[in-house]
PDB file of C-alpha atoms and ligand atoms in Angstrom:
ATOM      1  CA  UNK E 124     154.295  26.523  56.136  1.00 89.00           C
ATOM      2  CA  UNK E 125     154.839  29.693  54.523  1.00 86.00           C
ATOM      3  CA  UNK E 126     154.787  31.488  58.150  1.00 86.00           C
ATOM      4  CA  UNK E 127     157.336  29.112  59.527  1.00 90.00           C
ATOM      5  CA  UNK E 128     159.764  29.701  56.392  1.00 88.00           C
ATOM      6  CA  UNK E 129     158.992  33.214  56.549  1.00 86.00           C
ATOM      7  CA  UNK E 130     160.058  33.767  60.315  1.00 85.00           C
ATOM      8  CA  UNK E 131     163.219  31.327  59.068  1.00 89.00           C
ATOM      9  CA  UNK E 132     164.334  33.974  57.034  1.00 88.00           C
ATOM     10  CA  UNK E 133     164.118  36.695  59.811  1.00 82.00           C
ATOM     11  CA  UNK E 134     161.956  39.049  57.229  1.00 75.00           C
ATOM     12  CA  UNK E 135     158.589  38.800  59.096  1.00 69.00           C
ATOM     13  CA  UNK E 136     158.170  42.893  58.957  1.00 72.00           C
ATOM     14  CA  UNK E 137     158.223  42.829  54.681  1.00 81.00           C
ATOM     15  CA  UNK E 138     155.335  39.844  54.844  1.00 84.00           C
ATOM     16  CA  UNK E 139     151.731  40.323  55.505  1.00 87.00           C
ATOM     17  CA  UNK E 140     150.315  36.581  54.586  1.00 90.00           C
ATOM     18  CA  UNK E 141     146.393  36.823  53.727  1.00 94.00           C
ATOM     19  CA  UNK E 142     144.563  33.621  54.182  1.00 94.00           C
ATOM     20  CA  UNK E 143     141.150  33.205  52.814  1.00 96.00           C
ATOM     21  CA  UNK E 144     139.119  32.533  49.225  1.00 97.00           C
ATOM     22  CA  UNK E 145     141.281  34.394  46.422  1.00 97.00           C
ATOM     23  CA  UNK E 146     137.738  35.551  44.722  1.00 98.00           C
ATOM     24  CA  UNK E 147     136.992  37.140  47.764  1.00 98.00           C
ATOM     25  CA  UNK E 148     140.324  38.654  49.011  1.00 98.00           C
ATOM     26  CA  UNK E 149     141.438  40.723  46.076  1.00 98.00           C
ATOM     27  CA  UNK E 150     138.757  43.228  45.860  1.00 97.00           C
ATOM     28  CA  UNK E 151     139.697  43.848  49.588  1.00 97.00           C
ATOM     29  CA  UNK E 152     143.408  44.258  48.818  1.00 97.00           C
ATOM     30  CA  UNK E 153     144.615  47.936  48.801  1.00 96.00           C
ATOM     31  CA  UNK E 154     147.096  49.799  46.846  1.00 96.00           C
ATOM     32  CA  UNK E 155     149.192  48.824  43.629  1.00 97.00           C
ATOM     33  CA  UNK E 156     151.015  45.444  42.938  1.00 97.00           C
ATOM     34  CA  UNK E 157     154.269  45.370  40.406  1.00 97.00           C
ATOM     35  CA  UNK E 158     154.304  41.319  40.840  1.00 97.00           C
ATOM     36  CA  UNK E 159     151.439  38.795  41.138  1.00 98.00           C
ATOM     37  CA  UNK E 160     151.844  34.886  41.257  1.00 98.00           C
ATOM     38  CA  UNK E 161     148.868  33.379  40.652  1.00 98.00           C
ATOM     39  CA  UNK E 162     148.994  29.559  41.476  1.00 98.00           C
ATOM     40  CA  UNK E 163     145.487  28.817  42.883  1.00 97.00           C
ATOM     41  CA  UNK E 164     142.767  26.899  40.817  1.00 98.00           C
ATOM     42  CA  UNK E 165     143.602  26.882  37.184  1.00 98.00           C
ATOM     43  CA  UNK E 166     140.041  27.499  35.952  1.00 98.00           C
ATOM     44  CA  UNK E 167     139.722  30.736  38.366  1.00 98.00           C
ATOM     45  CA  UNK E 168     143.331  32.270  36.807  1.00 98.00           C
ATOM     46  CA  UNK E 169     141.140  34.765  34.843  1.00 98.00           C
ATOM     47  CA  UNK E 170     139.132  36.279  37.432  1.00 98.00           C
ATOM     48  CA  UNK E 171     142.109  36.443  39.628  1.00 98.00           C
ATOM     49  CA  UNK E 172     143.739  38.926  37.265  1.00 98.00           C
ATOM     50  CA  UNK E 173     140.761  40.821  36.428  1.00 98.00           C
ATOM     51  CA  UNK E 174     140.254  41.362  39.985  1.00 98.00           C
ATOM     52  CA  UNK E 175     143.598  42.213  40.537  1.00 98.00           C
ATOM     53  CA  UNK E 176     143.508  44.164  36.880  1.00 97.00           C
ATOM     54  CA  UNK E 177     142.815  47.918  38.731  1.00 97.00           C
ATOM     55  CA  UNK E 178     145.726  47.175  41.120  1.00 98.00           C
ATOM     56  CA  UNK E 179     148.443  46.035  38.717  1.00 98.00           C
ATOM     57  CA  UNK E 180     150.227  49.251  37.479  1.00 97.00           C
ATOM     58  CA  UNK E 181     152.768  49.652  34.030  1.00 98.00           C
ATOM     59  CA  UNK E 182     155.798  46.841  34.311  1.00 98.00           C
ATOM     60  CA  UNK E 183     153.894  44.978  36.899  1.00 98.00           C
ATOM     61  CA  UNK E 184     154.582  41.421  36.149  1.00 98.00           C
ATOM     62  CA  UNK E 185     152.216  38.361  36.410  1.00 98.00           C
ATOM     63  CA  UNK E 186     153.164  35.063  36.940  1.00 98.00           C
ATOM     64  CA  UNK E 187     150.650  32.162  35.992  1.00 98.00           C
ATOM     65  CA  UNK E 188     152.371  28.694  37.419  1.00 98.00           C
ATOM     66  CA  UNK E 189     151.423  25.403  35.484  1.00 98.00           C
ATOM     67  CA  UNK E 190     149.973  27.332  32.144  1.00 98.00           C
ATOM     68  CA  UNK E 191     151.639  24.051  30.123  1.00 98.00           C
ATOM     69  CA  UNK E 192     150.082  21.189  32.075  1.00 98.00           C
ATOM     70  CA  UNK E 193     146.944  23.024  32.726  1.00 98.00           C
ATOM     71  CA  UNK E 194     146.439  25.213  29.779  1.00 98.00           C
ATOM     72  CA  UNK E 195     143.317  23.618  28.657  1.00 98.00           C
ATOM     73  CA  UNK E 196     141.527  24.813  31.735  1.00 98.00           C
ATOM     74  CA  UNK E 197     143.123  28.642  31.374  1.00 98.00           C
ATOM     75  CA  UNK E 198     142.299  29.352  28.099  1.00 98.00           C
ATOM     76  CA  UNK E 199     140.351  32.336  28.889  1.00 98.00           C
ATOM     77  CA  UNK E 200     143.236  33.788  30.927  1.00 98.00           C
ATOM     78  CA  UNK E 201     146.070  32.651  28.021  1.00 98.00           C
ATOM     79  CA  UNK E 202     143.630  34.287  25.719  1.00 98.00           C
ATOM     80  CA  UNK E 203     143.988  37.193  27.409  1.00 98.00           C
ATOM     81  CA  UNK E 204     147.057  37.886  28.539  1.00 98.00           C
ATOM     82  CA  UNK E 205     148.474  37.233  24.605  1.00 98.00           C
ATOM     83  CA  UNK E 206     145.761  38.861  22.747  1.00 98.00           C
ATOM     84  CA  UNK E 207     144.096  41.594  24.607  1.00 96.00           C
ATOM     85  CA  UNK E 208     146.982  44.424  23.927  1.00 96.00           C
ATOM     86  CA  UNK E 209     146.935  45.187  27.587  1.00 98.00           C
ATOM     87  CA  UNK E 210     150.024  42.536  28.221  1.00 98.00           C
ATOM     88  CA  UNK E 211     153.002  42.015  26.481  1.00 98.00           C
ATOM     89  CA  UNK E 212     153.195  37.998  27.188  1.00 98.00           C
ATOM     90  CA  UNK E 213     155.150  35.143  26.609  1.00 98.00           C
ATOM     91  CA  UNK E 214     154.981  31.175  27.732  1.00 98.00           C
ATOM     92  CA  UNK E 215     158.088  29.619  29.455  1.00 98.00           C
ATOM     93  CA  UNK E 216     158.894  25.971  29.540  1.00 98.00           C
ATOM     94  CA  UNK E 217     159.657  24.581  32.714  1.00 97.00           C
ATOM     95  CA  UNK E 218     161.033  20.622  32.893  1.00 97.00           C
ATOM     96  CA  UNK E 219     157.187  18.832  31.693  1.00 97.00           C
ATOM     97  CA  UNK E 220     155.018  21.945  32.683  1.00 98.00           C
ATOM     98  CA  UNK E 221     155.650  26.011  32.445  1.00 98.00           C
ATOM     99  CA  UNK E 222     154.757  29.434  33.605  1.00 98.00           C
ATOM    100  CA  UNK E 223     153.377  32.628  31.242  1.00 98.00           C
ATOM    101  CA  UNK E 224     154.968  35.632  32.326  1.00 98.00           C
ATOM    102  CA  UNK E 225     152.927  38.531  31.267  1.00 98.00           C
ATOM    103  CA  UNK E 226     154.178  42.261  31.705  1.00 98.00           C
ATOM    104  CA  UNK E 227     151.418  44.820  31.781  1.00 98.00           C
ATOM    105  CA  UNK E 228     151.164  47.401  29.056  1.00 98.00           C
TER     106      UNK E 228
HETATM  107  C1  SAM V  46     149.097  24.388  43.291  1.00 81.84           C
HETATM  108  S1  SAM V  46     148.612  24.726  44.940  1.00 81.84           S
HETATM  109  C2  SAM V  46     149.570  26.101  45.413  1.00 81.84           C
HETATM  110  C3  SAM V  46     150.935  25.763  45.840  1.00 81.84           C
HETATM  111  C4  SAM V  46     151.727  26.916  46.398  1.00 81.84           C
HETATM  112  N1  SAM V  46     151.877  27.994  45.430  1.00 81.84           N
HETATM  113  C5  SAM V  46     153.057  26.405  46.805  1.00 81.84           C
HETATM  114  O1  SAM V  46     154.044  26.586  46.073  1.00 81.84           O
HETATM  115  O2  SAM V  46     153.130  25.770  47.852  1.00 81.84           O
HETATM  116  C6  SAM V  46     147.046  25.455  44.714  1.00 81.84           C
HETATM  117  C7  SAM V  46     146.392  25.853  46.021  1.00 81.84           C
HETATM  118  O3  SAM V  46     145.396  26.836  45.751  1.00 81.84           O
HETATM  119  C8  SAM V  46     144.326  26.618  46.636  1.00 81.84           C
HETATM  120  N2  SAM V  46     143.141  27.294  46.062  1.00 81.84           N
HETATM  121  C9  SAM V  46     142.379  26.921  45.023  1.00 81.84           C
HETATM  122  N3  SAM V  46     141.415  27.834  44.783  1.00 81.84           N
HETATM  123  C10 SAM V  46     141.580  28.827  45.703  1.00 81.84           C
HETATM  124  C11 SAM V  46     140.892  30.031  45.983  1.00 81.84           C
HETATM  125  N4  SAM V  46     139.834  30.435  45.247  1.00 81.84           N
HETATM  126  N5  SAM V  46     141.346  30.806  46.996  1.00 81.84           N
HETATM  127  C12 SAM V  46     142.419  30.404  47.740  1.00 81.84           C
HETATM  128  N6  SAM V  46     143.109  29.275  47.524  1.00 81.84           N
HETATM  129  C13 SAM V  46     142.686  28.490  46.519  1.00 81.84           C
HETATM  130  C14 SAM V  46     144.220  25.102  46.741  1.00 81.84           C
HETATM  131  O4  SAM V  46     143.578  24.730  47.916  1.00 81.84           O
HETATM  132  C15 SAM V  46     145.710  24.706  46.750  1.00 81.84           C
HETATM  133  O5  SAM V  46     146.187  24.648  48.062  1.00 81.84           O
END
């Protein structure tokens, strides 16, 4: 789906889509990220980002979808992101649910 909307908007040289298990995928990513949207299994959110961790860069933004509905089963990763000093991070309600928007320190 994402293909077909991405060769809809005529941008197919900015998009390189990845398929394949997030755990594994990240440590084969290269270079530096300023935005990550994490939106995969809610109990995994923390590994994702420190996977990713090395790769994100100061002002890169992360974007954890459904941290109201599913906070119970991110508490690691909320834990982190607000407490650690290494993100400056703050939870945004959106309709029933919301997303935490952390900026990297
Ligand atoms: C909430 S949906 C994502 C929806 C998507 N962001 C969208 O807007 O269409 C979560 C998806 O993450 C996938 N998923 C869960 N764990 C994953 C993992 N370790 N690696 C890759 N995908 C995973 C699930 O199969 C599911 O399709």
């Amino acid at each position: 789906m994402a293909e077909q909307n991405i060769a809809r908007a005529n941008i197919p040289p900015k998009v390189t889509i990845i398929t394949g298990d997030t755990l594994k995928v990240i440590p084969t990513l290269q270079g530096m990220f300023d935005f990550a949207f994490i939106d995969a299994e809610k109990t995994e959110y923390f590994q994702y980002l420190k996977l990713a961790e090395g790769k994100l860069q100061k002002g890169s933004v992360i974007l954890a979808d459904n941290a109201g509905a599913f906070a119970d089963q991110m508490t690691d990763y909320l834990d982190y992101v607000r407490n650690s000093d290494k993100y400056r991070s703050r939870y945004v309600k959106v309709g029933n649910d919301g997303v935490e928007i952390s900026v990297k320190l």
